[in-house]
Tab-separated table of C-alpha atoms in Angstrom:
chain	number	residue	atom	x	y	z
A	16	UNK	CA	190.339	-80.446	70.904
A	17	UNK	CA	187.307	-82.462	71.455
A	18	UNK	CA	189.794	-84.891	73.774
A	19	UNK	CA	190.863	-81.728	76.262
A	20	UNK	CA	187.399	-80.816	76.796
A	21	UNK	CA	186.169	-84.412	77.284
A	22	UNK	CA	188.989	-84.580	80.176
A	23	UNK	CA	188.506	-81.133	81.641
A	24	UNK	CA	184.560	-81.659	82.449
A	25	UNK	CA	184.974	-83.380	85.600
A	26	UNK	CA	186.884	-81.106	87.132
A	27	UNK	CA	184.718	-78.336	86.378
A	28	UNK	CA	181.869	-80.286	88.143
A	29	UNK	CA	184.049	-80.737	91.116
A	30	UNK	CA	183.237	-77.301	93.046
A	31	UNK	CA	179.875	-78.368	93.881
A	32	UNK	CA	180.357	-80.844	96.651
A	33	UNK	CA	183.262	-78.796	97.978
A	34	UNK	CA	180.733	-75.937	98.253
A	35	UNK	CA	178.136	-78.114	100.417
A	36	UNK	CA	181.120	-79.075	102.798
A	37	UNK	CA	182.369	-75.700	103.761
A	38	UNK	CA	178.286	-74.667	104.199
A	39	UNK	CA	178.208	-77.839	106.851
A	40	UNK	CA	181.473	-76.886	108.705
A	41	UNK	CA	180.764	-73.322	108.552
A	42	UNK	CA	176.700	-74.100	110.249
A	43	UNK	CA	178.395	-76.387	113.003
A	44	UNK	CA	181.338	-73.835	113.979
A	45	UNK	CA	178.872	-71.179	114.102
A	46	UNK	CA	175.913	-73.753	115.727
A	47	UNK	CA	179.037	-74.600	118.427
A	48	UNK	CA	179.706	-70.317	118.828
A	49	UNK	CA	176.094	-69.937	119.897
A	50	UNK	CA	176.012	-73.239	121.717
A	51	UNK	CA	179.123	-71.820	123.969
A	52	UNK	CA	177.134	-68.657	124.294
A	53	UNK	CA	173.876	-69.991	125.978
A	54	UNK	CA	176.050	-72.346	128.480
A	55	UNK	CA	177.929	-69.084	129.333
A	56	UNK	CA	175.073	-67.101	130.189
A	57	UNK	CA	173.871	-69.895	131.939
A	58	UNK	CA	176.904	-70.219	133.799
A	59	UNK	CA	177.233	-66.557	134.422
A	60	UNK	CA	173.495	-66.700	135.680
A	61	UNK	CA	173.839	-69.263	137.737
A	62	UNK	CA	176.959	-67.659	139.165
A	63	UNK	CA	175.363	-64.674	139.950
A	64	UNK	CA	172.493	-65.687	142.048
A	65	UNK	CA	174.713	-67.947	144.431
A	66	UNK	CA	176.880	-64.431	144.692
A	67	UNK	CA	173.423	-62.543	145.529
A	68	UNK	CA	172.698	-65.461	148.538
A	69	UNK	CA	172.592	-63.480	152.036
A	70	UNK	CA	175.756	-63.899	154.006
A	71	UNK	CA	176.815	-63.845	157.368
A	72	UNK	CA	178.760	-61.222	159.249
A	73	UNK	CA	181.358	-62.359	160.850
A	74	UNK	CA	182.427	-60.683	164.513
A	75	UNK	CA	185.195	-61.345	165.891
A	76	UNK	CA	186.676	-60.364	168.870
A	77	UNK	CA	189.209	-57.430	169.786
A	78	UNK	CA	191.005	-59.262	172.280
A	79	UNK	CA	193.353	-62.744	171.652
A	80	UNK	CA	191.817	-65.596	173.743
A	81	UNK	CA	194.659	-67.047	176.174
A	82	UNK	CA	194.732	-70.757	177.243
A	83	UNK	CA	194.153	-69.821	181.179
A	84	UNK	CA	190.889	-68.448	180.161
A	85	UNK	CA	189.565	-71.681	178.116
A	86	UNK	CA	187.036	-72.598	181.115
A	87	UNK	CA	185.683	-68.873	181.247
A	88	UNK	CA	185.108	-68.901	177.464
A	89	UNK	CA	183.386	-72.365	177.862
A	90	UNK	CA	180.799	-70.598	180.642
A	91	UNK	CA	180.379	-67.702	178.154
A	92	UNK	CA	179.422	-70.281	175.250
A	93	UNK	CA	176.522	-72.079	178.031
A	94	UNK	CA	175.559	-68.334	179.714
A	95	UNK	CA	176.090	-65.730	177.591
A	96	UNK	CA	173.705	-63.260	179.579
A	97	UNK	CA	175.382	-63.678	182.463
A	98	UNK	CA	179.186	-62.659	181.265
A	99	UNK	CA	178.320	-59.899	178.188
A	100	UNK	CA	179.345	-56.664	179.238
A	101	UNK	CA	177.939	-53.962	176.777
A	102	UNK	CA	180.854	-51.396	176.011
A	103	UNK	CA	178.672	-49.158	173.778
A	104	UNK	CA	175.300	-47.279	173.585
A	105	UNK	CA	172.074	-49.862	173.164
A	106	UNK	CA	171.367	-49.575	170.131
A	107	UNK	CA	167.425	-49.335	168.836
A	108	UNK	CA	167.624	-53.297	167.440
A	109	UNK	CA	169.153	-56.292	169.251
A	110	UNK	CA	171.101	-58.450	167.244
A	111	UNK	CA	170.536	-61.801	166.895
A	112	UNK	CA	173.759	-64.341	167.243
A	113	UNK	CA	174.511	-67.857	167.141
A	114	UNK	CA	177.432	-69.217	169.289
A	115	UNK	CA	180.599	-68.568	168.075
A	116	UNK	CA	182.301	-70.150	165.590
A	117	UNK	CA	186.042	-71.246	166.014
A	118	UNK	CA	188.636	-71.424	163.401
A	119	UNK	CA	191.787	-73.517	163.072
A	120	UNK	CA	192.162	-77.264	163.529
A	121	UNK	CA	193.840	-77.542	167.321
A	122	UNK	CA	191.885	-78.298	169.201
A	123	UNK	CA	191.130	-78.822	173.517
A	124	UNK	CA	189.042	-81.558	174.360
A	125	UNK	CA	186.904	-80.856	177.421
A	126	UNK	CA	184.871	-83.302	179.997
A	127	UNK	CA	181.542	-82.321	178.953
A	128	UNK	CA	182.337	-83.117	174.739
A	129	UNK	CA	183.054	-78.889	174.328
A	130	UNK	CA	185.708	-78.226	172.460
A	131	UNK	CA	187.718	-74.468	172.753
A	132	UNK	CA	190.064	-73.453	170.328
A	133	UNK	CA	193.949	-73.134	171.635
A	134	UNK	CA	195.460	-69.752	171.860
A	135	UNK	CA	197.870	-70.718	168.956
A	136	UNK	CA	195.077	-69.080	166.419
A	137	UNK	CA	194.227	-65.536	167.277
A	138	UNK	CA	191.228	-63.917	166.348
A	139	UNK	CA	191.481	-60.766	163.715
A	140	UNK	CA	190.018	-57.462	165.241
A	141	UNK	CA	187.665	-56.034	162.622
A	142	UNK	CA	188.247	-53.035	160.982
A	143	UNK	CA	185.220	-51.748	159.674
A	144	UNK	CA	181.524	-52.460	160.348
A	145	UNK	CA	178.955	-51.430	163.465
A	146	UNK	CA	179.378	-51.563	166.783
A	147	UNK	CA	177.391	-53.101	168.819
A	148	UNK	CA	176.825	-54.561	172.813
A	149	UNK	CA	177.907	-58.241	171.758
A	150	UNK	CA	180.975	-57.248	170.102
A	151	UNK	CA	183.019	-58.701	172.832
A	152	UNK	CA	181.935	-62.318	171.857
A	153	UNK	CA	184.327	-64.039	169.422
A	154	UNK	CA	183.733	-65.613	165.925
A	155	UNK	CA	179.995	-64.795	166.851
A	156	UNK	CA	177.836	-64.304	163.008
A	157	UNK	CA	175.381	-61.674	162.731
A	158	UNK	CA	172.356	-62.998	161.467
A	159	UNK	CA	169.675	-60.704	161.849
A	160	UNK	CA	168.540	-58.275	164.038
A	161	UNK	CA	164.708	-57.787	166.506
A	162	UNK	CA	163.058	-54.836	166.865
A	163	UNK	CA	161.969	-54.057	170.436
A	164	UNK	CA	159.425	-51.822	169.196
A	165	UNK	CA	156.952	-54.822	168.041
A	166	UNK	CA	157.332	-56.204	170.980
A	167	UNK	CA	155.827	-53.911	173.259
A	168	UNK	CA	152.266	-53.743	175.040
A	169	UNK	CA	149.497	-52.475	173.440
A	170	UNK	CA	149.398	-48.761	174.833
A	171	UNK	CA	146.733	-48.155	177.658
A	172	UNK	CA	144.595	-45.552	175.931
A	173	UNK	CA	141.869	-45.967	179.276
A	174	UNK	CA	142.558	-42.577	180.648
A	175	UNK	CA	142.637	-40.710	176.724
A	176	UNK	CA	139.860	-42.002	174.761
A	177	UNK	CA	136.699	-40.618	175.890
A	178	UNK	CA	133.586	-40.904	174.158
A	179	UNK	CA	131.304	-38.133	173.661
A	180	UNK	CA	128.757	-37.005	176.253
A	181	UNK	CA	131.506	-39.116	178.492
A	182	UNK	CA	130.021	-38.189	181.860
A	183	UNK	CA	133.379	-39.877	184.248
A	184	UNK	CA	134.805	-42.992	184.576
A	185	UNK	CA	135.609	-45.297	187.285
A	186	UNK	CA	138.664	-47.880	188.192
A	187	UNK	CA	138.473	-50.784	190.089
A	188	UNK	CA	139.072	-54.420	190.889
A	189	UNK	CA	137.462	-57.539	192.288
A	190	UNK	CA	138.609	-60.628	194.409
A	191	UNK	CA	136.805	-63.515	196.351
A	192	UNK	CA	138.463	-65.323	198.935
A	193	UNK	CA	136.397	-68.778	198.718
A	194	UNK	CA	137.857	-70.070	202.120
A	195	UNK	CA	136.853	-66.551	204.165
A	196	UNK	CA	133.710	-66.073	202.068
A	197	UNK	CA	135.036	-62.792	201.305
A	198	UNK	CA	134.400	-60.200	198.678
A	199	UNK	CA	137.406	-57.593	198.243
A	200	UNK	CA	137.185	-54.479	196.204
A	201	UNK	CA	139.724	-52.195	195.146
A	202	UNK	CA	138.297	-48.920	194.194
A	203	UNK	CA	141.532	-47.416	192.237
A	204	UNK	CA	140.425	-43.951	190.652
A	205	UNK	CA	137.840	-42.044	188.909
A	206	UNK	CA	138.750	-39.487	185.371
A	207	UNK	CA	137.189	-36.961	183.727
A	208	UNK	CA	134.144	-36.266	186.414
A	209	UNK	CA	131.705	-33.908	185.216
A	210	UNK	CA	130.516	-31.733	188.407
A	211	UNK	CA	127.423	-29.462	188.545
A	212	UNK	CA	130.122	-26.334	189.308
A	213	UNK	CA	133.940	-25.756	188.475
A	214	UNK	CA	134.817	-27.333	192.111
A	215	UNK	CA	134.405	-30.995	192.431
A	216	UNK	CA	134.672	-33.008	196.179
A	217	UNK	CA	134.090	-36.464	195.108
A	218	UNK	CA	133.276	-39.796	197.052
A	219	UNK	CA	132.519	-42.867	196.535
A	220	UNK	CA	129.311	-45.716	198.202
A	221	UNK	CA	129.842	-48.830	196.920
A	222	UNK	CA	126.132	-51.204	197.294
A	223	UNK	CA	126.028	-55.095	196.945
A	224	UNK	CA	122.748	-55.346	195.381
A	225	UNK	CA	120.089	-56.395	196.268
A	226	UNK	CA	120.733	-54.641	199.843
A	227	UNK	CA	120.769	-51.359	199.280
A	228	UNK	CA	120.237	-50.473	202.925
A	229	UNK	CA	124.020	-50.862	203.420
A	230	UNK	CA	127.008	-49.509	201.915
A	231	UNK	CA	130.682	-48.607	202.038
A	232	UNK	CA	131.445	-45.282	201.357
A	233	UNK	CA	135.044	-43.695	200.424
A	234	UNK	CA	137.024	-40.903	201.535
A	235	UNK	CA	136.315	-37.503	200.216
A	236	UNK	CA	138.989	-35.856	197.718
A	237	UNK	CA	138.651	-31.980	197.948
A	238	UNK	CA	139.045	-30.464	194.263
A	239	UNK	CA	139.835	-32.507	191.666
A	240	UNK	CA	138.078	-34.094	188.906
A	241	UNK	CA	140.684	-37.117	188.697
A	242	UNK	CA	140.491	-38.456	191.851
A	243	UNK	CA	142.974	-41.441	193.062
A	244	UNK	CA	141.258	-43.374	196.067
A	245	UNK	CA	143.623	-46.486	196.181
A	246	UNK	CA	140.935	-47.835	199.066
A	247	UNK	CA	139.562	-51.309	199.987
A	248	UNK	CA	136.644	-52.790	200.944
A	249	UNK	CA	135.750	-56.188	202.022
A	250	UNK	CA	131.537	-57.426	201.814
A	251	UNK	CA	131.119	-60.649	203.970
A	252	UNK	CA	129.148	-62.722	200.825
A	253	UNK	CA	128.552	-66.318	200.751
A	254	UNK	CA	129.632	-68.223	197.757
A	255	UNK	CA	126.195	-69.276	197.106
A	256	UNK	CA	124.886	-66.128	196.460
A	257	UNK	CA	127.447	-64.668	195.282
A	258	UNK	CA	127.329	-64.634	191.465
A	259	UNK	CA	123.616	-63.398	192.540
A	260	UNK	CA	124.872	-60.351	193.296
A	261	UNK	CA	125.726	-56.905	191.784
A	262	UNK	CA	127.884	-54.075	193.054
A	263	UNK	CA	126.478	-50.642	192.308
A	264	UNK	CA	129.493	-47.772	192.727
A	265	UNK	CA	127.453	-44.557	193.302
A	266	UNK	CA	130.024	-41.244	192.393
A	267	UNK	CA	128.922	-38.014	194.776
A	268	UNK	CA	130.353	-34.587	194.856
A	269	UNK	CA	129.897	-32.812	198.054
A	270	UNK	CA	129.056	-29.065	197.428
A	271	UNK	CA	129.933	-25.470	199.590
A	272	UNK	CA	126.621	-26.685	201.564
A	273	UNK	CA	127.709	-30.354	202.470
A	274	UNK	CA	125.108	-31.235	199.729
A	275	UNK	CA	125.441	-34.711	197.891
A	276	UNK	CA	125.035	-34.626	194.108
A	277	UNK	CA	125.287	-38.380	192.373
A	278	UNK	CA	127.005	-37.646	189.328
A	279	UNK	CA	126.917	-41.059	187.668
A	280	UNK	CA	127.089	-44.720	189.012
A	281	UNK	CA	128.258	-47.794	187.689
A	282	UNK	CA	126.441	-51.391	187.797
A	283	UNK	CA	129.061	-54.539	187.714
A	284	UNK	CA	127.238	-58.163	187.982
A	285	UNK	CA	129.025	-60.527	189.333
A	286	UNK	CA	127.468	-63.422	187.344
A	287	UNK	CA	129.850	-63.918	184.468
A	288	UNK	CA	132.886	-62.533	186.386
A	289	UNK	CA	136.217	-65.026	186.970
A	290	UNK	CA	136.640	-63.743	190.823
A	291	UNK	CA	138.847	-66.190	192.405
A	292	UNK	CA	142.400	-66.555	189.732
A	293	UNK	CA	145.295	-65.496	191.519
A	294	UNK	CA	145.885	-62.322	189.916
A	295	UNK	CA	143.521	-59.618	190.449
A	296	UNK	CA	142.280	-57.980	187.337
A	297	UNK	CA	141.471	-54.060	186.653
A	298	UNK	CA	138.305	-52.942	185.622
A	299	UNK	CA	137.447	-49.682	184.379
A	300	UNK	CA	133.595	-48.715	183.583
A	301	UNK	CA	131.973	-45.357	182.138
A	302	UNK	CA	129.613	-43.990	184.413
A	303	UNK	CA	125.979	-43.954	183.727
A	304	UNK	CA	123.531	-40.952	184.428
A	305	UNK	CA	120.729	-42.264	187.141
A	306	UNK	CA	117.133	-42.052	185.916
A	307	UNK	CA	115.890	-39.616	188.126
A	308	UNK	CA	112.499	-39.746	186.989
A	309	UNK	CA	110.379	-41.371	189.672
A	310	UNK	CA	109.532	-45.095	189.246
A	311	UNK	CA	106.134	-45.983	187.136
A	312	UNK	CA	103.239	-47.350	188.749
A	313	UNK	CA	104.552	-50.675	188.223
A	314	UNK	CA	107.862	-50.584	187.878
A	315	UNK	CA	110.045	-49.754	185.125
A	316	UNK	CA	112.659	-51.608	182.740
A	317	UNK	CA	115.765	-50.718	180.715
A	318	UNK	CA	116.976	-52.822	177.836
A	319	UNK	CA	118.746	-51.775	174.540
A	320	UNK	CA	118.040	-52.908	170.980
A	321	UNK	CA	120.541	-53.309	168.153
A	322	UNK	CA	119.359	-54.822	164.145
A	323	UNK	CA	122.200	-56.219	162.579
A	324	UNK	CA	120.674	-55.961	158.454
A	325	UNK	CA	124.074	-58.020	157.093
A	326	UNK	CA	123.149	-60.529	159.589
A	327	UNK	CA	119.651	-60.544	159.693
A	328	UNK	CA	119.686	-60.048	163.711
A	329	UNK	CA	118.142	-58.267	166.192
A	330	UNK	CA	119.520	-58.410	170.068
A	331	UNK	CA	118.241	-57.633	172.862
A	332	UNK	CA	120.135	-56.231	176.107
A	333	UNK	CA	118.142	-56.833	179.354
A	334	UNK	CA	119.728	-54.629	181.551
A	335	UNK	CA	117.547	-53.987	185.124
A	336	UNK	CA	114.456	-53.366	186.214
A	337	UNK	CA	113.535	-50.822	189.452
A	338	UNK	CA	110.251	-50.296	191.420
A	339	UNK	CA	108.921	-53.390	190.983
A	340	UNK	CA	105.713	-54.475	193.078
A	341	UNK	CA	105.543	-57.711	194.219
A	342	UNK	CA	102.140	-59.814	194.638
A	343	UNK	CA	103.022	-62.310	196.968
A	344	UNK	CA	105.449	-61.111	199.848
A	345	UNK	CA	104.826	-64.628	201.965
A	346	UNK	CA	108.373	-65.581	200.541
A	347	UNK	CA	111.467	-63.739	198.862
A	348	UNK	CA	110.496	-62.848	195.644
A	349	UNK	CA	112.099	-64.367	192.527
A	350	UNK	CA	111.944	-62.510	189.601
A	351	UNK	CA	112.909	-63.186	185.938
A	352	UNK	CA	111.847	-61.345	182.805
A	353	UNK	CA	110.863	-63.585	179.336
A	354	UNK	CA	111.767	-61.806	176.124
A	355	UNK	CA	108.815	-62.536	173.166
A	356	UNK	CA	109.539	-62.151	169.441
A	357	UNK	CA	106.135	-61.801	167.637
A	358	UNK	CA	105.201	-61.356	164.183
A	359	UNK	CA	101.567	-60.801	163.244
A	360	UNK	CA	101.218	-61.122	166.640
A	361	UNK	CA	101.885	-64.687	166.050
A	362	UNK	CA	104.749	-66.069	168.566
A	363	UNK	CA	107.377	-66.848	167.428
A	364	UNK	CA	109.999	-67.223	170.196
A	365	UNK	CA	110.793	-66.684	173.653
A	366	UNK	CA	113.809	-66.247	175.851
A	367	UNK	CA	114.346	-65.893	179.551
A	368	UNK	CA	117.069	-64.125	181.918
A	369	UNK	CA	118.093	-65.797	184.920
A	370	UNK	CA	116.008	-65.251	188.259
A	371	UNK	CA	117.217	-62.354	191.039
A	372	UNK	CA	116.268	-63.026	194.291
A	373	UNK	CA	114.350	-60.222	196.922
A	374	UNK	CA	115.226	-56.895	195.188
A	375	UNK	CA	112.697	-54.947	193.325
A	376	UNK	CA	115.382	-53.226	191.659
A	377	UNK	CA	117.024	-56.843	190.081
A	378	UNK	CA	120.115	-56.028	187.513
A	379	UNK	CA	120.388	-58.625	184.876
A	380	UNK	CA	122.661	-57.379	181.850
A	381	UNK	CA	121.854	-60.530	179.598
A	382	UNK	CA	121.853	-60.718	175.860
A	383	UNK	CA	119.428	-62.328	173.493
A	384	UNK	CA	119.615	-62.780	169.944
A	385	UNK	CA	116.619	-63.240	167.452
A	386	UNK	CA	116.781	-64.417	163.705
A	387	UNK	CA	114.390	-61.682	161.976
A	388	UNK	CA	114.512	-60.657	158.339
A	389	UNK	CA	114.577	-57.027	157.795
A	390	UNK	CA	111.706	-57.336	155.624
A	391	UNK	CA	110.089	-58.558	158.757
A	392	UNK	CA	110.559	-55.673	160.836
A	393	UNK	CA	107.130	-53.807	159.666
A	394	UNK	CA	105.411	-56.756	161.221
A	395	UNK	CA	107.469	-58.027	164.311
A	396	UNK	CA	107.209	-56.801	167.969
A	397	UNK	CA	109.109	-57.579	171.219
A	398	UNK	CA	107.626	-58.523	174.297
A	399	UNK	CA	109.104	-58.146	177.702
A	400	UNK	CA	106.965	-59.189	180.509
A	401	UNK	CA	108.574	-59.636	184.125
A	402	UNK	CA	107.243	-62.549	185.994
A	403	UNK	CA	107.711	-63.109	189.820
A	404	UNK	CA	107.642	-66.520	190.461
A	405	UNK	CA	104.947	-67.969	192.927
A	406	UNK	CA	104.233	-71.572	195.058
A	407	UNK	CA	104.492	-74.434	192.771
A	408	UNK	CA	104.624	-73.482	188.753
A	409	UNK	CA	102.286	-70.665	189.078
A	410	UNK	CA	103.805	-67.314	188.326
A	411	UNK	CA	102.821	-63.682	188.615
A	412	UNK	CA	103.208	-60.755	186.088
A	413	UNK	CA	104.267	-57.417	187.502
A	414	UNK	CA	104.347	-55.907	183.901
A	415	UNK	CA	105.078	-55.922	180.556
A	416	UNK	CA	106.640	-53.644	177.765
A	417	UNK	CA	105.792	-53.949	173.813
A	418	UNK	CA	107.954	-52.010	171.427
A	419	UNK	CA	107.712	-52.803	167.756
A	420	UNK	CA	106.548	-50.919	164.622
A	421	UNK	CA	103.320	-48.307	164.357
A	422	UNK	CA	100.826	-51.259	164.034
A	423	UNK	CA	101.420	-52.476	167.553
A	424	UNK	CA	102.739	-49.486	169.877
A	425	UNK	CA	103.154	-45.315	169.845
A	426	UNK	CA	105.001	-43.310	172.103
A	427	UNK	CA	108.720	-44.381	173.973
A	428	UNK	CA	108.263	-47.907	172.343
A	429	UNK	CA	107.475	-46.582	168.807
A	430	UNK	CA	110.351	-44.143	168.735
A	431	UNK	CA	113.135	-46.827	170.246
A	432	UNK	CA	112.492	-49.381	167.915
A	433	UNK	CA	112.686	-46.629	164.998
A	434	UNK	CA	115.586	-45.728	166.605
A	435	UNK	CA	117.002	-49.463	166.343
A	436	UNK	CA	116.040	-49.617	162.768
A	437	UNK	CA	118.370	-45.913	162.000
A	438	UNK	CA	121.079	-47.003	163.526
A	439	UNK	CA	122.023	-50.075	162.548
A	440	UNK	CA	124.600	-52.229	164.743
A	441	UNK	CA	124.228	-49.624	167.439
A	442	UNK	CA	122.616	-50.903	170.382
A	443	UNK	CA	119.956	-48.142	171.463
A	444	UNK	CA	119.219	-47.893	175.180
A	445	UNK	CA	116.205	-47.087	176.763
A	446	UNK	CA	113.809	-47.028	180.167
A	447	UNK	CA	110.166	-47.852	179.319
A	448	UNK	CA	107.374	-47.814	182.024
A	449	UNK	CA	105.666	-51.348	182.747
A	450	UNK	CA	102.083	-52.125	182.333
A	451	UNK	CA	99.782	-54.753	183.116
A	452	UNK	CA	96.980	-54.179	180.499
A	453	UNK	CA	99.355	-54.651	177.629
């Protein structure tokens, strides 16, 4: 007894090892499963993105290509506007091709290295799919289509938008012929005129300033507020003086009583204009009401003021000047105006317009800009003074115009620089009377 259980102990130990083997085979059969399972998804992802790629359309053509017409099929590949022959409705987008694409392996070798597909190959007709205007090209792939619509102009919105208190508006264009020393002007049309009664006769005098003895004047249109002159009118102008000069269009309505009533006017200098390109440009300009108030002792000035308080600036518009008396009349009159910034009555900087020569009603439309803290604005003041210039360096001041805060001026001046400051990044227009005790 003690024998058969000395010689049966080993094999009763004997499961253990066996146990550990069938753990290890079983882990790496089920480590190979999952193993097998990741490389599949990876495949199947893989396989699925190269499926989601964008592919081409193939078109291909309804009719089978015959050898004779090879050399017509070579012109279509190198001018394809001129042969296409739309068969259907345009449709709102235009495809976009790429030359066709032949199929087979026979092949015609041509002169110029083209090569055109025999007629042993036919094309398929399609069956399904849109129609189109270049479905009569063969093998052709559809790769994407353009919309017209993005393509277009910006709309003219001249003759819709309208500002408020809109009083008219005027059309026109401008040409210099440098060779004839001539000055051509296209007066085009006027919209939305705003007549004293229902009935409106308008014309047209067209002034280049300074002479304001002579003008051109338009033909009358009998009742209409939309007027279409489509005239021209040609100013004999050196090119010296010309980008010294301004054209002043003066609108009129002619009452019952052959009575003239300005209804606006519009001032266009010619100092920053391009006038001699080769195409002529259109220019359209609101028209302005005419100060009718008679001029100041002096003279008066117009100019607007904007304050820009992101920025921290404050621009001035010079705009004109009218009734101006001049002190020395030996010699035409030049006359420029000098724009002041002061603070504390402390200057701080200056800037001047260009000089207009003989006309005491000059036209300058120049812009200045000034650096000026807002918290500055309590203390600073603008100074316009218009200087005629005299023999020599001397000048002459015909008058000046303050406008600033209530430490330094009341009246007009006070309430258009308060107006400036309400109205931020609006530029604020305004006549002022000149003075010479300022």
């Amino acid at each position: 007894m003690n024998l058969r259980d000395k010689g049966s102990s080993p094999a009763a130990e004997a499961p253990g090892p066996m146990s550990e083997q069938v753990a290890a085979v079983a882990g790496g059969v089920i480590g190979g499963i999952l193993l097998l399972i990741l490389i599949g998804i990876a495949v199947y992802l893989l396989w699925k993105k190269i499926c989601l790629l964008p592919s081409y359309e193939e078109l291909t053509n309804s009719v089978t290509p015959t050898h004779q017409d090879a050399s017509l099929e070579d012109q279509t590949l190198s001018q394809p506007s001129s042969v296409i022959q739309p068969k259907s409705i345009r449709t709102r987008s235009v495809p976009f091709i790429i030359p066709p694409k032949f199929h087979g392996r026979d092949w015609i070798n041509l002169t110029n290295g083209e090569q055109v597909q025999k007629d042993s190959d036919p094309y398929v007709t399609p069956e399904s799919g849109p129609r189109c205007s270049f479905h009569s090209l063969a093998g052709a792939y559809l790769i994407g289509s353009i919309n017209p619509e993005l393509y277009k102009f910006p709309e003219d919105k001249s003759e819709t938008d309208f500002p408020e208190c809109n009083i008219g508006r005027l059309w026109f264009s401008v040409e210099y012929e440098q060779e004839a020393e001539r000055l051509l002007v296209s007066l085009i049309k006027a919209r939305k005129l705003q007549p004293p009664t229902d009935s409106c006769s308008p014309f047209v005098k067209i002034y280049l300033l300074p002479d304001e003895r002579r003008y051109l004047q338009s033909k009358t249109k009998r009742k209409t507020l939309n007027p279409q002159f489509d005239e021209n009118f040609i100013f004999q102008v050196s090119s010296k003086t010309l980008y010294q000069r301004t054209l002043k269009f003066s609108v009129y309505h002619v009452d019952k009583q052959k009575k003239h009533h300005l209804l606006g006017q519009v001032i266009f200098p010619l100092k920053n204009e391009t006038l001699t390109g080769d195409s002529k440009l259109v220019i359209w300009r609101d028209l302005e009401a005419e100060n009718l108030e008679p001029p100041s002792e002096y003279g008066d000035i117009q100019f607007s003021l904007s304050y820009n308080d992101y920025l921290g600036r404050l621009t001035v518009v010079v705009l004109r000047a009218k009734g101006l008396k001049f002190q020395d009349e030996r010699y035409t009159a030049s006359v420029y105006i000098k724009v002041s910034l002061m603070n504390h009555n402390k200057f701080i900087k200056c800037k001047k317009t260009t000089a207009v020569l003989g006309s005491p009603n000059p036209v300058y439309n120049e812009t200045f800009s000034f650096k000026a803290n807002q918290m500055e604005l309590d203390t600073a003041s603008l100074s316009l003074s218009v200087l005629q210039s005299a023999e020599g360096d001397k000048t002459h001041l015909l008058g000046r115009v303050v406008v600033g805060p209530f430490m330094y001026t009341r009246g007009k001046e006070l309430e258009h620089w308060n107006e400036m400051i309400s109205k931020p990044k609006e530029l604020v227009k305004r006549w002022h009377a000149l003075c010479r005790n300022t």
